[in-house]
PDB file of C-alpha atoms in Angstrom:
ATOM      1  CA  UNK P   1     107.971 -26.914 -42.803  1.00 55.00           C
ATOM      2  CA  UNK P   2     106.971 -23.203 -43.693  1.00 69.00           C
ATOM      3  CA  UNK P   3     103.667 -23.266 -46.139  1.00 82.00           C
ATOM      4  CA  UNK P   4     103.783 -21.269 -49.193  1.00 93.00           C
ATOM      5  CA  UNK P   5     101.398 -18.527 -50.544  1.00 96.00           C
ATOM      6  CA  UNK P   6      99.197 -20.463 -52.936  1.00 96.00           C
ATOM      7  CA  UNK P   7      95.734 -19.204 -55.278  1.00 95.00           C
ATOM      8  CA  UNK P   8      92.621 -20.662 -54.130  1.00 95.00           C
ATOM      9  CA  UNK P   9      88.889 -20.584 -55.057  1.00 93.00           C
ATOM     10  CA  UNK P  10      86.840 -19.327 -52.547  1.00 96.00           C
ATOM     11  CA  UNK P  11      82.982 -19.801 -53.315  1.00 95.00           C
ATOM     12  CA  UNK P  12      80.676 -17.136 -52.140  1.00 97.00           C
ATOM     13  CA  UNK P  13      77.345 -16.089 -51.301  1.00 98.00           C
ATOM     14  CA  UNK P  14      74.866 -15.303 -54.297  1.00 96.00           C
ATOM     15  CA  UNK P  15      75.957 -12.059 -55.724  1.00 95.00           C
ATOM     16  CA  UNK P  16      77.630 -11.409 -52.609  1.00 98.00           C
ATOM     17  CA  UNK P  17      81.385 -11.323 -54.806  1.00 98.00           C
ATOM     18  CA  UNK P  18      82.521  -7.431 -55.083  1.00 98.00           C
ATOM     19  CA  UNK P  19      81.099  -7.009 -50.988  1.00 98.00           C
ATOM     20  CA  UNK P  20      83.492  -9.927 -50.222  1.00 98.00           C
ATOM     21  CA  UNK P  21      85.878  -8.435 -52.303  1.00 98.00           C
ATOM     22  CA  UNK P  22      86.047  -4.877 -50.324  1.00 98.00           C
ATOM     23  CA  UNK P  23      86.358  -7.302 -46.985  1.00 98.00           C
ATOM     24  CA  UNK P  24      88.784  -9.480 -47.967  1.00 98.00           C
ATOM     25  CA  UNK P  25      90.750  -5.844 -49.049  1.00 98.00           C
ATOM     26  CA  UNK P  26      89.982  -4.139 -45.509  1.00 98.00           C
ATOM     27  CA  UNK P  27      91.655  -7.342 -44.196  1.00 97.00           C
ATOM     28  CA  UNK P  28      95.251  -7.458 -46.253  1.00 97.00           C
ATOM     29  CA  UNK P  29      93.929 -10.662 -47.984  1.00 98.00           C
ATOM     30  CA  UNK P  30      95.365 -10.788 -51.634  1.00 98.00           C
ATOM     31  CA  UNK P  31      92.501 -11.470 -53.963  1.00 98.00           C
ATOM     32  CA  UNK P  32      91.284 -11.581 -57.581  1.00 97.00           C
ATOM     33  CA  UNK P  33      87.506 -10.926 -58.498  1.00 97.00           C
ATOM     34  CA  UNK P  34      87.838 -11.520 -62.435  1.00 91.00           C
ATOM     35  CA  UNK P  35      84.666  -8.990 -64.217  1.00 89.00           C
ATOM     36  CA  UNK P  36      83.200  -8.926 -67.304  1.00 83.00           C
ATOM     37  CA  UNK P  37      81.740  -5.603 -68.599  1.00 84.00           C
ATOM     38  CA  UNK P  38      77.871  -6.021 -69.879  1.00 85.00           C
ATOM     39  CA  UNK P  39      75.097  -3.874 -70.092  1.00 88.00           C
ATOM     40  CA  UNK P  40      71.519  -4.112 -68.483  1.00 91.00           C
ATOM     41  CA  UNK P  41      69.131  -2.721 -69.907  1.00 92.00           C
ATOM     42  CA  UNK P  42      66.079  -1.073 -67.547  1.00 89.00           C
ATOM     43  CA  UNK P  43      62.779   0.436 -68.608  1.00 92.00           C
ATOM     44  CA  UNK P  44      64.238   4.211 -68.639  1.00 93.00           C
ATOM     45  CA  UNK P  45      68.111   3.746 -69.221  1.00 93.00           C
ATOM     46  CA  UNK P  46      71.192   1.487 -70.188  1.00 94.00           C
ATOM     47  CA  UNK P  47      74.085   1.173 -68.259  1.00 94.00           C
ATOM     48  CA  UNK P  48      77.536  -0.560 -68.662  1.00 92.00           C
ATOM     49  CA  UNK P  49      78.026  -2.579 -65.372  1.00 92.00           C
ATOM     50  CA  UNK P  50      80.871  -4.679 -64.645  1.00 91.00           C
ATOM     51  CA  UNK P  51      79.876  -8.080 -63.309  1.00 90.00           C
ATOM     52  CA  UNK P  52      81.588 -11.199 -61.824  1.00 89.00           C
ATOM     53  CA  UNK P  53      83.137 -13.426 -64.481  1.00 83.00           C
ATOM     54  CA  UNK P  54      82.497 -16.395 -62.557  1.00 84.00           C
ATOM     55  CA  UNK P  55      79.439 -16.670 -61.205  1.00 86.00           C
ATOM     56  CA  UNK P  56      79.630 -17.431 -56.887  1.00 91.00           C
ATOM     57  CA  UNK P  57      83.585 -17.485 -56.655  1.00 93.00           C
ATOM     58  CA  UNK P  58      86.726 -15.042 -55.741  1.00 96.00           C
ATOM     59  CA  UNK P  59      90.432 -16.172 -55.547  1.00 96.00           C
ATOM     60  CA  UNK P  60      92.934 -15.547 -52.569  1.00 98.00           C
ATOM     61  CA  UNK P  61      96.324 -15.915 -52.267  1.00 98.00           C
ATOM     62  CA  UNK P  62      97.052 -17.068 -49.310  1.00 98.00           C
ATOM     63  CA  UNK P  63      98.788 -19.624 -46.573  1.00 96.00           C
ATOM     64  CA  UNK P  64      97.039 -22.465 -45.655  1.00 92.00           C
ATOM     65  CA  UNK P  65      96.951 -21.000 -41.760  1.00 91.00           C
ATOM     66  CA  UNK P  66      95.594 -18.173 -43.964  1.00 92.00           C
ATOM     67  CA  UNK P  67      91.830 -20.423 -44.128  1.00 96.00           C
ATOM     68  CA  UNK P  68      89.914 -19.342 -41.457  1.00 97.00           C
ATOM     69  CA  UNK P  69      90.366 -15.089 -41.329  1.00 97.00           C
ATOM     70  CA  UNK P  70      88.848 -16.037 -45.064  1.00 98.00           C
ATOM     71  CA  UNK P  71      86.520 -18.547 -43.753  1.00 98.00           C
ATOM     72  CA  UNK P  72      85.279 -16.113 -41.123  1.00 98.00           C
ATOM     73  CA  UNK P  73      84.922 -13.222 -43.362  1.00 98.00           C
ATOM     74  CA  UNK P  74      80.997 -12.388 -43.635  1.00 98.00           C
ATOM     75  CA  UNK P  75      79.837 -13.369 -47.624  1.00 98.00           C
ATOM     76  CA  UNK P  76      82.358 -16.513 -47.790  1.00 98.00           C
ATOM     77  CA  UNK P  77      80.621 -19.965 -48.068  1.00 98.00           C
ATOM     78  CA  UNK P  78      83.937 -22.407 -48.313  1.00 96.00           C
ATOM     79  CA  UNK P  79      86.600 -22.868 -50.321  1.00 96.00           C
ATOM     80  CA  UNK P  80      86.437 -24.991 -53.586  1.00 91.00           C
ATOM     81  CA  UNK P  81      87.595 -28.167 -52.654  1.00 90.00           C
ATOM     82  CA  UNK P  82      88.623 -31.909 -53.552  1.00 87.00           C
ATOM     83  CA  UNK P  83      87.791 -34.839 -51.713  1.00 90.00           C
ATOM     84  CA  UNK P  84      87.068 -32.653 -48.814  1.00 93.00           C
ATOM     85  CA  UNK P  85      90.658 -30.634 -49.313  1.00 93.00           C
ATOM     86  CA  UNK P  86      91.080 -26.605 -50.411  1.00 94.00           C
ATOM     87  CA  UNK P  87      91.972 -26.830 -54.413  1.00 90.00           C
ATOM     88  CA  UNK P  88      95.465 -25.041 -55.016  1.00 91.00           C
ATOM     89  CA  UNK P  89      95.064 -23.402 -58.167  1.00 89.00           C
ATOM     90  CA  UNK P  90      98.186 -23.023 -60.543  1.00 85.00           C
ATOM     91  CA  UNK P  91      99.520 -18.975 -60.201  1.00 87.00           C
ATOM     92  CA  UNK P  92     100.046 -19.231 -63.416  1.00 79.00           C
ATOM     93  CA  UNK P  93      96.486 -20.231 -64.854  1.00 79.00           C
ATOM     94  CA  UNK P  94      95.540 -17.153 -62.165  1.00 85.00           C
ATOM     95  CA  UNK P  95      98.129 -15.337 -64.619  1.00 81.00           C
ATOM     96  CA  UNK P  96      97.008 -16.328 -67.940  1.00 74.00           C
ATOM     97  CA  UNK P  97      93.177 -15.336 -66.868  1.00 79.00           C
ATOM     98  CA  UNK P  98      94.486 -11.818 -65.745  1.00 83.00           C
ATOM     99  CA  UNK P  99      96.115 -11.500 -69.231  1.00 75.00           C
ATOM    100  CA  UNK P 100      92.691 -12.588 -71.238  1.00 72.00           C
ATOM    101  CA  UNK P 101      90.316 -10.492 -68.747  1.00 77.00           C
ATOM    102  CA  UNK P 102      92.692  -7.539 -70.006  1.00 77.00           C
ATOM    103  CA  UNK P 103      93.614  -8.593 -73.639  1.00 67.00           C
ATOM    104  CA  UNK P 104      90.681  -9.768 -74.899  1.00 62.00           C
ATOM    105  CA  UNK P 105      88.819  -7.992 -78.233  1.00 56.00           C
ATOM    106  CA  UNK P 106      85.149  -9.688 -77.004  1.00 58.00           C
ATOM    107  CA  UNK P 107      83.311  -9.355 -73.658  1.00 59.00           C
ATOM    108  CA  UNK P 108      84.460 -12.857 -71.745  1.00 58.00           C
ATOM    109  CA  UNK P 109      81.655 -14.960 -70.759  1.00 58.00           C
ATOM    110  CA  UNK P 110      80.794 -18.575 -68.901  1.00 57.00           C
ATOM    111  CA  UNK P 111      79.464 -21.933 -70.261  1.00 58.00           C
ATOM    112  CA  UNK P 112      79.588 -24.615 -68.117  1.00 56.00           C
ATOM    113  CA  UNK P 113      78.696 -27.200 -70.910  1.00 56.00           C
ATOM    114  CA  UNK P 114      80.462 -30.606 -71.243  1.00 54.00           C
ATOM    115  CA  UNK P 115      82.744 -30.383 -74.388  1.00 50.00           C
ATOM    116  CA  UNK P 116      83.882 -33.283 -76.221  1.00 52.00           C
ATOM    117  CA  UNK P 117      87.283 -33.514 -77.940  1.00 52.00           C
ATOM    118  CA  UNK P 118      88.619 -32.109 -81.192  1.00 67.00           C
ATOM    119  CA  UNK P 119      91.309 -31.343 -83.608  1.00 70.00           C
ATOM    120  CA  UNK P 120      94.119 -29.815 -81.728  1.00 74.00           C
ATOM    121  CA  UNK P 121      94.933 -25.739 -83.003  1.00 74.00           C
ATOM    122  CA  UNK P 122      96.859 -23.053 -81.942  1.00 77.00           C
ATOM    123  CA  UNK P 123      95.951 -19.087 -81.901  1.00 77.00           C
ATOM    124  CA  UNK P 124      98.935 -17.953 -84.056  1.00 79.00           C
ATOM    125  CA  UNK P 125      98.155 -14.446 -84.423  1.00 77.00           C
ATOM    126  CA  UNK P 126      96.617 -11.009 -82.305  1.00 76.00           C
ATOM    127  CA  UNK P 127      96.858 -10.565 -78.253  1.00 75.00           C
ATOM    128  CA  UNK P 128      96.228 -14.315 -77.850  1.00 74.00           C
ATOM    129  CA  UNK P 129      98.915 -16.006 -80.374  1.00 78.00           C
ATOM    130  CA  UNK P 130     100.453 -18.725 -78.593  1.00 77.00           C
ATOM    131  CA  UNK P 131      97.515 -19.916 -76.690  1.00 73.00           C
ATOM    132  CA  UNK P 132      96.975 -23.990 -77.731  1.00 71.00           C
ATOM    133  CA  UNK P 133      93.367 -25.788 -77.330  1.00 69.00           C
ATOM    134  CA  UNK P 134      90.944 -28.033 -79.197  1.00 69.00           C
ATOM    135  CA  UNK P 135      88.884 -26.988 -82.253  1.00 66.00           C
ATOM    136  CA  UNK P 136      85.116 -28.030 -81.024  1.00 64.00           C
ATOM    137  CA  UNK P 137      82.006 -27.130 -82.761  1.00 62.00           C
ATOM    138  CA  UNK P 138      78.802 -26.246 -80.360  1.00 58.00           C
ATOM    139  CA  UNK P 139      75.309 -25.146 -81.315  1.00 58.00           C
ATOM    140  CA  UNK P 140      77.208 -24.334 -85.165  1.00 59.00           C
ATOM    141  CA  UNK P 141      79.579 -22.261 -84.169  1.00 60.00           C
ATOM    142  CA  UNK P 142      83.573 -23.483 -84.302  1.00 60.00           C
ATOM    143  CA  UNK P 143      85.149 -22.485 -81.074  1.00 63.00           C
ATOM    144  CA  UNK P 144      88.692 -23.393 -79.147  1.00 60.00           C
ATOM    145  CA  UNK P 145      88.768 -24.943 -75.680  1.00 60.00           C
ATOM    146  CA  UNK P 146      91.189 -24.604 -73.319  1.00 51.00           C
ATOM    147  CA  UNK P 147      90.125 -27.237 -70.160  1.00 50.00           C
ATOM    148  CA  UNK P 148      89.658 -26.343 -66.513  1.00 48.00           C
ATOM    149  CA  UNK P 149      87.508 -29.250 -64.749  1.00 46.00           C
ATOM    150  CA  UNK P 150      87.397 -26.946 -61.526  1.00 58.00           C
ATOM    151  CA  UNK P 151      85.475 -23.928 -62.552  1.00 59.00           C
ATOM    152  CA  UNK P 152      84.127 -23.125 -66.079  1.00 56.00           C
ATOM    153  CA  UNK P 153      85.194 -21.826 -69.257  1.00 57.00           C
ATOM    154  CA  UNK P 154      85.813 -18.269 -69.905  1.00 52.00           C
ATOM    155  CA  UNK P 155      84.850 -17.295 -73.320  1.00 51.00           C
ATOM    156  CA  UNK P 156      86.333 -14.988 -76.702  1.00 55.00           C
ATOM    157  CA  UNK P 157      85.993 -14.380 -79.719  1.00 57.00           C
ATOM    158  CA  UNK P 158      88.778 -15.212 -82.745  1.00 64.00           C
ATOM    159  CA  UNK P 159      88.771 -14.474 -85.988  1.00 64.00           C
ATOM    160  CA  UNK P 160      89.087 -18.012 -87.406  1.00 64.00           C
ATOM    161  CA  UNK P 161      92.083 -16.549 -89.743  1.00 68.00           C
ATOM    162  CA  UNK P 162      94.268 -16.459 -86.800  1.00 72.00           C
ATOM    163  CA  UNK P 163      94.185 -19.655 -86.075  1.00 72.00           C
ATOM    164  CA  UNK P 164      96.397 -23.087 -87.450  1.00 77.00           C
ATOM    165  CA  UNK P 165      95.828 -26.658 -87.031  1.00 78.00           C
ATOM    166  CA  UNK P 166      98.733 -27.753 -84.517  1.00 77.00           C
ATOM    167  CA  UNK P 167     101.328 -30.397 -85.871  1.00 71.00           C
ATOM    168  CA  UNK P 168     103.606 -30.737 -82.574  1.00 62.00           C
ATOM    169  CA  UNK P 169     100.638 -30.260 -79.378  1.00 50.00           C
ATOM    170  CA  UNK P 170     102.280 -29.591 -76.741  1.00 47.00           C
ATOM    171  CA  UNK P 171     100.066 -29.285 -73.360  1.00 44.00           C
ATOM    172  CA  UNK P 172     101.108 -25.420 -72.652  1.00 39.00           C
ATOM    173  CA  UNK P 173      97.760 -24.024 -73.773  1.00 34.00           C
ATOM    174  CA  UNK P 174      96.010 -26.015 -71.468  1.00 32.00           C
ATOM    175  CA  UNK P 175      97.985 -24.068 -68.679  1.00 32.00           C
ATOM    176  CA  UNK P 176      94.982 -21.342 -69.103  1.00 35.00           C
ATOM    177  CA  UNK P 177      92.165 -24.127 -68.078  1.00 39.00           C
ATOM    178  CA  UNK P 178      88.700 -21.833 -68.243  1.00 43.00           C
ATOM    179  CA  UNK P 179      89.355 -19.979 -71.699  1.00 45.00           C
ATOM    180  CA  UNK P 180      87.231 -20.682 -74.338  1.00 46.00           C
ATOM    181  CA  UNK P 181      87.828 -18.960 -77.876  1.00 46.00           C
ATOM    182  CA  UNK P 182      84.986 -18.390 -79.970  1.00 47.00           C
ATOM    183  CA  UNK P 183      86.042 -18.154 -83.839  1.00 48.00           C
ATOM    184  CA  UNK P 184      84.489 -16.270 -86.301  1.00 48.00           C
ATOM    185  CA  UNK P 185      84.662 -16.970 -90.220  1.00 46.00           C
TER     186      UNK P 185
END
């Protein structure tokens, strides 16, 4: 049986993402470094830097006889795994980050905190209408989570009039796992 091309998480070296990056390019090896802009602030200047949105990882799309050029390739620790098998993640939640990284009003950022359920809403309006999560409330502010257990949650900001409660839930929304909306009154 022929393997398919599939997304997977590929954990890296500390800060060692954007070198691995330019190797895994100079090889042919599809791959998707997700950045953040941010500034950093030094003694004499400010600059706008673009940064890894998640912290240690890169995805490539690749074969499963595909693992070891990647394995091999100098800044790559190992691949995320699952009861010691490579994690396949969904093209389409590799999609639906793309879109966000691109769409989004705010600055995306991590939090790796354990979120408990809540009422179920939907973004109905701007670049993210359609998107369907959980209303939670952390550290008083109201924010939407969409669930990844894998990796993290990438965070936005909403204006809180553009989102509804949902009636009918249906699990779509969850398809973009590490996107967390931040709503503002």
């Amino acid at each position: 049986m022929e393997s398919v091309f599939s997304w997977y998480a590929v954990y890296t070296a500390a800060r060692a993402e954007k070198k691995v990056k330019e190797r895994l390019d100079q090889i042919g090896i599809e791959n998707y470094l997700p950045l953040r802009t941010e500034y950093r602030v030094w003694s004499d200047r400010k600059k706008k830097v673009s940064v890894p949105l998640i912290s240690g990882y890169i995805f490539v799309h690749i074969k499963e006889e595909t693992f070891v050029p990647v394995l091999t390739t100098p800044g790559v620790v190992t691949f995320l795994k699952e009861k010691g098998k490579a994690v396949a993640i969904p093209a389409e939640q590799i999609e639906r980050l793309r879109f966000v990284e691109n769409q989004a009003d705010e600055p995306l950022e991590i939090s790796y905190e354990d979120i408990p359920a809540g009422t179920l809403v939907e973004v109905v309006r701007g670049k993210l209408a359609g998107f369907q999560g959980e209303m939670v409330q952390i550290r008083d502010k109201y924010r939407i989570v969409l669930r990844l257990e894998k990796l993290g949650c990438a965070l936005i900001t909403v204006a809180a009039s553009c989102v509804e409660k949902v009636k009918n839930y249906s699990k779509k929304g969850y398809v973009l796992g590490f996107l967390f909306i931040f709503v503002t009154p």
